[in-house]
Amino acid sequence: MHAATLNPPRAERGSSHFALPQGIDCAVSCRDINVRFFTDRRSVTAIEGLSLDIASGEFLTLLGPSGCGKSTFLRVVADLVKPSRGSINVLGSAPQAARERRDIGFVFQDAALLPWRTAIENVALPLEVANGRARAGRATPRELLELVGLKGREDAFPHEMSGGMRQRVAIARALVCDPKVLLMDEPFGALDEITRDRLNEELRRVWKELGLTTLFVTHSIYEAAFLGQRVLMLAANPGRVKEIIPVDLPEDRTLDIRETREFVELTARLRRVLETC
Ligand code: ADP
Ligand code: MG
């Protein structure tokens, strides 16, 4: 879906900035979500009053300072954290049902591969854990490794792989149960810049090929702009929506788009908003 579809002129939108234009399928819908954590002596409001619709097939990037609730929000979608208030709907049901259907894939900053298993054995692990209860994915572990650029490296062990390769394996593993929603929490944050650039390009390709609704957390304004169709900017203390910024760049993106005037202006805008978050 083109970003322009997600971001019609303001006059044509519904009354609320977080609702999608009519006629667009919604994959994730949140209304007035609060998340509070209670520790020994105090409570922390990690998210306050978050309302947002995410379109089916959308690539949404999340940007904001440390502690603004980015990880917490992904964890709410994945049913790893329950909101203290508000409602959330993932693919037409509560997050728990979506998780039980294995509709949600998750990639973290640390690939967390099992060191004694090869690449392909790591990718296949969720299928084994599900023990037949997983939907057979559209793609086999071997095909997924090819999709993420690791054809021929199926039998490599994690210690034989670079950081970038390990993250590719983690992405293939997140896709093996054929999820509809892919959650990525700073997946390339620990990689060098060249590797990160290459993975950014390839992630766009994989996303287009599979049509997954993707939520991607990053600290990098460049990554947020390059990958996203919209950028959700969060402010901290308490974590809340600061702005939702449309990315009006062509859908076919290669890294040289970063040299265009549109990209430079967009990242300048993201930086200005980030400074107020
Ligand atoms: P981000 O990913 O944007 O850096 P987080 O979602 O990790 O932010 O955290 C948001 C806020 O919630 C922070 O103040 C953090 O300390 C707090 N927090 C997150 N998880 C927990 C938890 N399990 N227990 C207590 N506080 C938490
Ligand atoms: Mg985080």
PDB file of N, CA, C and O in Angstrom, residues 214-261:
ATOM      1  N   THR A 214       4.433  -4.399   9.620  1.00  0.00           N
ATOM      2  CA  THR A 214       5.723  -4.390  10.330  1.00  0.00           C
ATOM      3  C   THR A 214       5.828  -3.178  11.245  1.00  0.00           C
ATOM      4  O   THR A 214       5.584  -2.046  10.819  1.00  0.00           O
ATOM      5  N   LEU A 215       6.172  -3.432  12.512  1.00  0.00           N
ATOM      6  CA  LEU A 215       6.438  -2.364  13.486  1.00  0.00           C
ATOM      7  C   LEU A 215       7.910  -2.448  13.839  1.00  0.00           C
ATOM      8  O   LEU A 215       8.369  -3.489  14.339  1.00  0.00           O
ATOM      9  N   PHE A 216       8.631  -1.378  13.594  1.00  0.00           N
ATOM     10  CA  PHE A 216      10.092  -1.422  13.673  1.00  0.00           C
ATOM     11  C   PHE A 216      10.585  -0.290  14.562  1.00  0.00           C
ATOM     12  O   PHE A 216      10.413   0.893  14.240  1.00  0.00           O
ATOM     13  N   VAL A 217      11.205  -0.638  15.692  1.00  0.00           N
ATOM     14  CA  VAL A 217      11.735   0.362  16.624  1.00  0.00           C
ATOM     15  C   VAL A 217      13.186   0.666  16.283  1.00  0.00           C
ATOM     16  O   VAL A 217      13.972  -0.246  16.034  1.00  0.00           O
ATOM     17  N   THR A 218      13.508   1.942  16.274  1.00  0.00           N
ATOM     18  CA  THR A 218      14.896   2.314  16.007  1.00  0.00           C
ATOM     19  C   THR A 218      15.260   3.597  16.746  1.00  0.00           C
ATOM     20  O   THR A 218      14.385   4.367  17.132  1.00  0.00           O
ATOM     21  N   HIS A 219      16.566   3.804  16.944  1.00  0.00           N
ATOM     22  CA  HIS A 219      17.062   5.080  17.468  1.00  0.00           C
ATOM     23  C   HIS A 219      17.508   5.994  16.337  1.00  0.00           C
ATOM     24  O   HIS A 219      17.859   7.141  16.555  1.00  0.00           O
ATOM     25  N   SER A 220      17.546   5.447  15.134  1.00  0.00           N
ATOM     26  CA  SER A 220      18.138   6.175  14.020  1.00  0.00           C
ATOM     27  C   SER A 220      17.055   6.853  13.192  1.00  0.00           C
ATOM     28  O   SER A 220      16.149   6.206  12.652  1.00  0.00           O
ATOM     29  N   ILE A 221      17.147   8.182  13.057  1.00  0.00           N
ATOM     30  CA  ILE A 221      16.162   8.881  12.237  1.00  0.00           C
ATOM     31  C   ILE A 221      16.275   8.464  10.773  1.00  0.00           C
ATOM     32  O   ILE A 221      15.287   8.451  10.047  1.00  0.00           O
ATOM     33  N   TYR A 222      17.479   8.113  10.352  1.00  0.00           N
ATOM     34  CA  TYR A 222      17.674   7.717   8.948  1.00  0.00           C
ATOM     35  C   TYR A 222      17.001   6.378   8.679  1.00  0.00           C
ATOM     36  O   TYR A 222      16.360   6.164   7.656  1.00  0.00           O
ATOM     37  N   GLU A 223      17.165   5.458   9.624  1.00  0.00           N
ATOM     38  CA  GLU A 223      16.541   4.143   9.491  1.00  0.00           C
ATOM     39  C   GLU A 223      15.014   4.298   9.529  1.00  0.00           C
ATOM     40  O   GLU A 223      14.296   3.696   8.724  1.00  0.00           O
ATOM     41  N   ALA A 224      14.534   5.132  10.449  1.00  0.00           N
ATOM     42  CA  ALA A 224      13.082   5.345  10.569  1.00  0.00           C
ATOM     43  C   ALA A 224      12.510   5.892   9.269  1.00  0.00           C
ATOM     44  O   ALA A 224      11.441   5.473   8.808  1.00  0.00           O
ATOM     45  N   ALA A 225      13.233   6.830   8.649  1.00  0.00           N
ATOM     46  CA  ALA A 225      12.738   7.458   7.420  1.00  0.00           C
ATOM     47  C   ALA A 225      12.869   6.523   6.229  1.00  0.00           C
ATOM     48  O   ALA A 225      11.971   6.440   5.389  1.00  0.00           O
ATOM     49  N   PHE A 226      13.972   5.808   6.163  1.00  0.00           N
ATOM     50  CA  PHE A 226      14.207   4.941   5.002  1.00  0.00           C
ATOM     51  C   PHE A 226      13.209   3.779   4.961  1.00  0.00           C
ATOM     52  O   PHE A 226      12.699   3.410   3.903  1.00  0.00           O
ATOM     53  N   LEU A 227      12.923   3.212   6.142  1.00  0.00           N
ATOM     54  CA  LEU A 227      12.096   2.006   6.175  1.00  0.00           C
ATOM     55  C   LEU A 227      10.600   2.289   6.179  1.00  0.00           C
ATOM     56  O   LEU A 227       9.823   1.543   5.588  1.00  0.00           O
ATOM     57  N   GLY A 228      10.202   3.348   6.851  1.00  0.00           N
ATOM     58  CA  GLY A 228       8.792   3.476   7.208  1.00  0.00           C
ATOM     59  C   GLY A 228       7.904   4.067   6.125  1.00  0.00           C
ATOM     60  O   GLY A 228       8.361   4.780   5.236  1.00  0.00           O
ATOM     61  N   GLN A 229       6.611   3.758   6.231  1.00  0.00           N
ATOM     62  CA  GLN A 229       5.593   4.505   5.485  1.00  0.00           C
ATOM     63  C   GLN A 229       5.048   5.628   6.364  1.00  0.00           C
ATOM     64  O   GLN A 229       4.575   6.634   5.867  1.00  0.00           O
ATOM     65  N   ARG A 230       5.097   5.393   7.664  1.00  0.00           N
ATOM     66  CA  ARG A 230       4.818   6.448   8.635  1.00  0.00           C
ATOM     67  C   ARG A 230       5.809   6.266   9.784  1.00  0.00           C
ATOM     68  O   ARG A 230       6.251   5.149  10.068  1.00  0.00           O
ATOM     69  N   VAL A 231       6.118   7.373  10.453  1.00  0.00           N
ATOM     70  CA  VAL A 231       6.978   7.312  11.633  1.00  0.00           C
ATOM     71  C   VAL A 231       6.146   7.729  12.839  1.00  0.00           C
ATOM     72  O   VAL A 231       5.595   8.835  12.873  1.00  0.00           O
ATOM     73  N   LEU A 232       6.059   6.819  13.802  1.00  0.00           N
ATOM     74  CA  LEU A 232       5.365   7.130  15.058  1.00  0.00           C
ATOM     75  C   LEU A 232       6.409   7.682  16.019  1.00  0.00           C
ATOM     76  O   LEU A 232       7.353   6.980  16.395  1.00  0.00           O
ATOM     77  N   MET A 233       6.242   8.944  16.384  1.00  0.00           N
ATOM     78  CA  MET A 233       7.213   9.558  17.288  1.00  0.00           C
ATOM     79  C   MET A 233       6.619   9.589  18.687  1.00  0.00           C
ATOM     80  O   MET A 233       5.522  10.117  18.903  1.00  0.00           O
ATOM     81  N   LEU A 234       7.366   9.034  19.636  1.00  0.00           N
ATOM     82  CA  LEU A 234       6.904   8.967  21.020  1.00  0.00           C
ATOM     83  C   LEU A 234       7.752   9.887  21.884  1.00  0.00           C
ATOM     84  O   LEU A 234       8.952  10.047  21.646  1.00  0.00           O
ATOM     85  N   ALA A 235       7.101  10.483  22.868  1.00  0.00           N
ATOM     86  CA  ALA A 235       7.805  11.307  23.852  1.00  0.00           C
ATOM     87  C   ALA A 235       7.832  10.539  25.174  1.00  0.00           C
ATOM     88  O   ALA A 235       7.010   9.647  25.396  1.00  0.00           O
ATOM     89  N   ALA A 236       8.765  10.903  26.042  1.00  0.00           N
ATOM     90  CA  ALA A 236       8.959  10.154  27.287  1.00  0.00           C
ATOM     91  C   ALA A 236       8.356  10.873  28.492  1.00  0.00           C
ATOM     92  O   ALA A 236       8.038  12.054  28.437  1.00  0.00           O
ATOM     93  N   ASN A 237       8.214  10.108  29.553  1.00  0.00           N
ATOM     94  CA  ASN A 237       7.814  10.628  30.878  1.00  0.00           C
ATOM     95  C   ASN A 237       6.542  11.457  30.892  1.00  0.00           C
ATOM     96  O   ASN A 237       6.589  12.664  31.117  1.00  0.00           O
ATOM     97  N   PRO A 238       5.419  10.858  30.765  1.00  0.00           N
ATOM     98  CA  PRO A 238       5.179   9.446  30.436  1.00  0.00           C
ATOM     99  C   PRO A 238       5.259   9.214  28.924  1.00  0.00           C
ATOM    100  O   PRO A 238       5.145  10.170  28.148  1.00  0.00           O
ATOM    101  N   GLY A 239       5.445   7.952  28.538  1.00  0.00           N
ATOM    102  CA  GLY A 239       5.492   7.601  27.113  1.00  0.00           C
ATOM    103  C   GLY A 239       4.166   7.910  26.442  1.00  0.00           C
ATOM    104  O   GLY A 239       3.102   7.492  26.911  1.00  0.00           O
ATOM    105  N   ARG A 240       4.202   8.680  25.391  1.00  0.00           N
ATOM    106  CA  ARG A 240       2.958   9.063  24.713  1.00  0.00           C
ATOM    107  C   ARG A 240       3.262   9.419  23.257  1.00  0.00           C
ATOM    108  O   ARG A 240       4.404   9.690  22.912  1.00  0.00           O
ATOM    109  N   VAL A 241       2.194   9.459  22.451  1.00  0.00           N
ATOM    110  CA  VAL A 241       2.379   9.808  21.042  1.00  0.00           C
ATOM    111  C   VAL A 241       2.677  11.298  20.935  1.00  0.00           C
ATOM    112  O   VAL A 241       1.938  12.134  21.442  1.00  0.00           O
ATOM    113  N   LYS A 242       3.785  11.597  20.281  1.00  0.00           N
ATOM    114  CA  LYS A 242       4.119  13.014  20.045  1.00  0.00           C
ATOM    115  C   LYS A 242       3.584  13.439  18.685  1.00  0.00           C
ATOM    116  O   LYS A 242       2.911  14.457  18.564  1.00  0.00           O
ATOM    117  N   GLU A 243       3.872  12.624  17.673  1.00  0.00           N
ATOM    118  CA  GLU A 243       3.414  12.951  16.326  1.00  0.00           C
ATOM    119  C   GLU A 243       3.480  11.697  15.465  1.00  0.00           C
ATOM    120  O   GLU A 243       4.289  10.809  15.734  1.00  0.00           O
ATOM    121  N   ILE A 244       2.635  11.652  14.455  1.00  0.00           N
ATOM    122  CA  ILE A 244       2.729  10.576  13.469  1.00  0.00           C
ATOM    123  C   ILE A 244       3.072  11.250  12.144  1.00  0.00           C
ATOM    124  O   ILE A 244       2.294  12.062  11.639  1.00  0.00           O
ATOM    125  N   ILE A 245       4.241  10.937  11.628  1.00  0.00           N
ATOM    126  CA  ILE A 245       4.751  11.675  10.478  1.00  0.00           C
ATOM    127  C   ILE A 245       4.715  10.803   9.227  1.00  0.00           C
ATOM    128  O   ILE A 245       5.302   9.708   9.207  1.00  0.00           O
ATOM    129  N   PRO A 246       4.017  11.258   8.201  1.00  0.00           N
ATOM    130  CA  PRO A 246       3.963  10.482   6.961  1.00  0.00           C
ATOM    131  C   PRO A 246       5.302  10.530   6.223  1.00  0.00           C
ATOM    132  O   PRO A 246       5.998  11.538   6.266  1.00  0.00           O
ATOM    133  N   VAL A 247       5.645   9.421   5.580  1.00  0.00           N
ATOM    134  CA  VAL A 247       6.879   9.368   4.789  1.00  0.00           C
ATOM    135  C   VAL A 247       6.455   9.389   3.318  1.00  0.00           C
ATOM    136  O   VAL A 247       6.006   8.376   2.790  1.00  0.00           O
ATOM    137  N   ASP A 248       6.583  10.548   2.700  1.00  0.00           N
ATOM    138  CA  ASP A 248       6.162  10.654   1.298  1.00  0.00           C
ATOM    139  C   ASP A 248       7.350  10.438   0.371  1.00  0.00           C
ATOM    140  O   ASP A 248       7.736  11.329  -0.380  1.00  0.00           O
ATOM    141  N   LEU A 249       7.911   9.259   0.453  1.00  0.00           N
ATOM    142  CA  LEU A 249       9.010   8.885  -0.443  1.00  0.00           C
ATOM    143  C   LEU A 249       8.489   7.790  -1.363  1.00  0.00           C
ATOM    144  O   LEU A 249       7.531   7.104  -1.023  1.00  0.00           O
ATOM    145  N   PRO A 250       9.114   7.602  -2.521  1.00  0.00           N
ATOM    146  CA  PRO A 250       8.666   6.528  -3.411  1.00  0.00           C
ATOM    147  C   PRO A 250       8.730   5.189  -2.690  1.00  0.00           C
ATOM    148  O   PRO A 250       9.565   4.992  -1.802  1.00  0.00           O
ATOM    149  N   GLU A 251       7.841   4.268  -3.058  1.00  0.00           N
ATOM    150  CA  GLU A 251       7.835   2.963  -2.394  1.00  0.00           C
ATOM    151  C   GLU A 251       9.058   2.126  -2.763  1.00  0.00           C
ATOM    152  O   GLU A 251       9.530   1.327  -1.962  1.00  0.00           O
ATOM    153  N   ASP A 252       9.560   2.275  -3.966  1.00  0.00           N
ATOM    154  CA  ASP A 252      10.769   1.545  -4.339  1.00  0.00           C
ATOM    155  C   ASP A 252      11.967   2.362  -3.889  1.00  0.00           C
ATOM    156  O   ASP A 252      12.265   3.407  -4.453  1.00  0.00           O
ATOM    157  N   ARG A 253      12.611   1.860  -2.830  1.00  0.00           N
ATOM    158  CA  ARG A 253      13.684   2.660  -2.241  1.00  0.00           C
ATOM    159  C   ARG A 253      14.999   1.907  -2.258  1.00  0.00           C
ATOM    160  O   ARG A 253      15.062   0.753  -1.844  1.00  0.00           O
ATOM    161  N   THR A 254      16.025   2.575  -2.734  1.00  0.00           N
ATOM    162  CA  THR A 254      17.383   2.069  -2.536  1.00  0.00           C
ATOM    163  C   THR A 254      18.102   3.124  -1.703  1.00  0.00           C
ATOM    164  O   THR A 254      17.606   4.239  -1.529  1.00  0.00           O
ATOM    165  N   LEU A 255      19.279   2.781  -1.205  1.00  0.00           N
ATOM    166  CA  LEU A 255      19.917   3.648  -0.224  1.00  0.00           C
ATOM    167  C   LEU A 255      20.221   5.046  -0.766  1.00  0.00           C
ATOM    168  O   LEU A 255      20.293   6.004  -0.001  1.00  0.00           O
ATOM    169  N   ASP A 256      20.361   5.161  -2.091  1.00  0.00           N
ATOM    170  CA  ASP A 256      20.707   6.496  -2.610  1.00  0.00           C
ATOM    171  C   ASP A 256      19.558   7.494  -2.464  1.00  0.00           C
ATOM    172  O   ASP A 256      19.755   8.692  -2.631  1.00  0.00           O
ATOM    173  N   ILE A 257      18.392   6.993  -2.074  1.00  0.00           N
ATOM    174  CA  ILE A 257      17.281   7.922  -1.814  1.00  0.00           C
ATOM    175  C   ILE A 257      17.655   8.895  -0.690  1.00  0.00           C
ATOM    176  O   ILE A 257      17.122   9.994  -0.588  1.00  0.00           O
ATOM    177  N   ARG A 258      18.609   8.456   0.142  1.00  0.00           N
ATOM    178  CA  ARG A 258      18.998   9.296   1.275  1.00  0.00           C
ATOM    179  C   ARG A 258      19.676  10.599   0.843  1.00  0.00           C
ATOM    180  O   ARG A 258      19.856  11.500   1.642  1.00  0.00           O
ATOM    181  N   GLU A 259      20.062  10.651  -0.413  1.00  0.00           N
ATOM    182  CA  GLU A 259      20.690  11.884  -0.901  1.00  0.00           C
ATOM    183  C   GLU A 259      19.675  12.846  -1.528  1.00  0.00           C
ATOM    184  O   GLU A 259      20.042  13.947  -1.928  1.00  0.00           O
ATOM    185  N   THR A 260      18.421  12.438  -1.601  1.00  0.00           N
ATOM    186  CA  THR A 260      17.433  13.327  -2.228  1.00  0.00           C
ATOM    187  C   THR A 260      17.000  14.423  -1.248  1.00  0.00           C
ATOM    188  O   THR A 260      17.101  14.268  -0.028  1.00  0.00           O
ATOM    189  N   ARG A 261      16.495  15.499  -1.848  1.00  0.00           N
ATOM    190  CA  ARG A 261      16.047  16.623  -1.028  1.00  0.00           C
ATOM    191  C   ARG A 261      14.911  16.199  -0.091  1.00  0.00           C
ATOM    192  O   ARG A 261      14.873  16.561   1.079  1.00  0.00           O
TER     193      ARG A 261
END
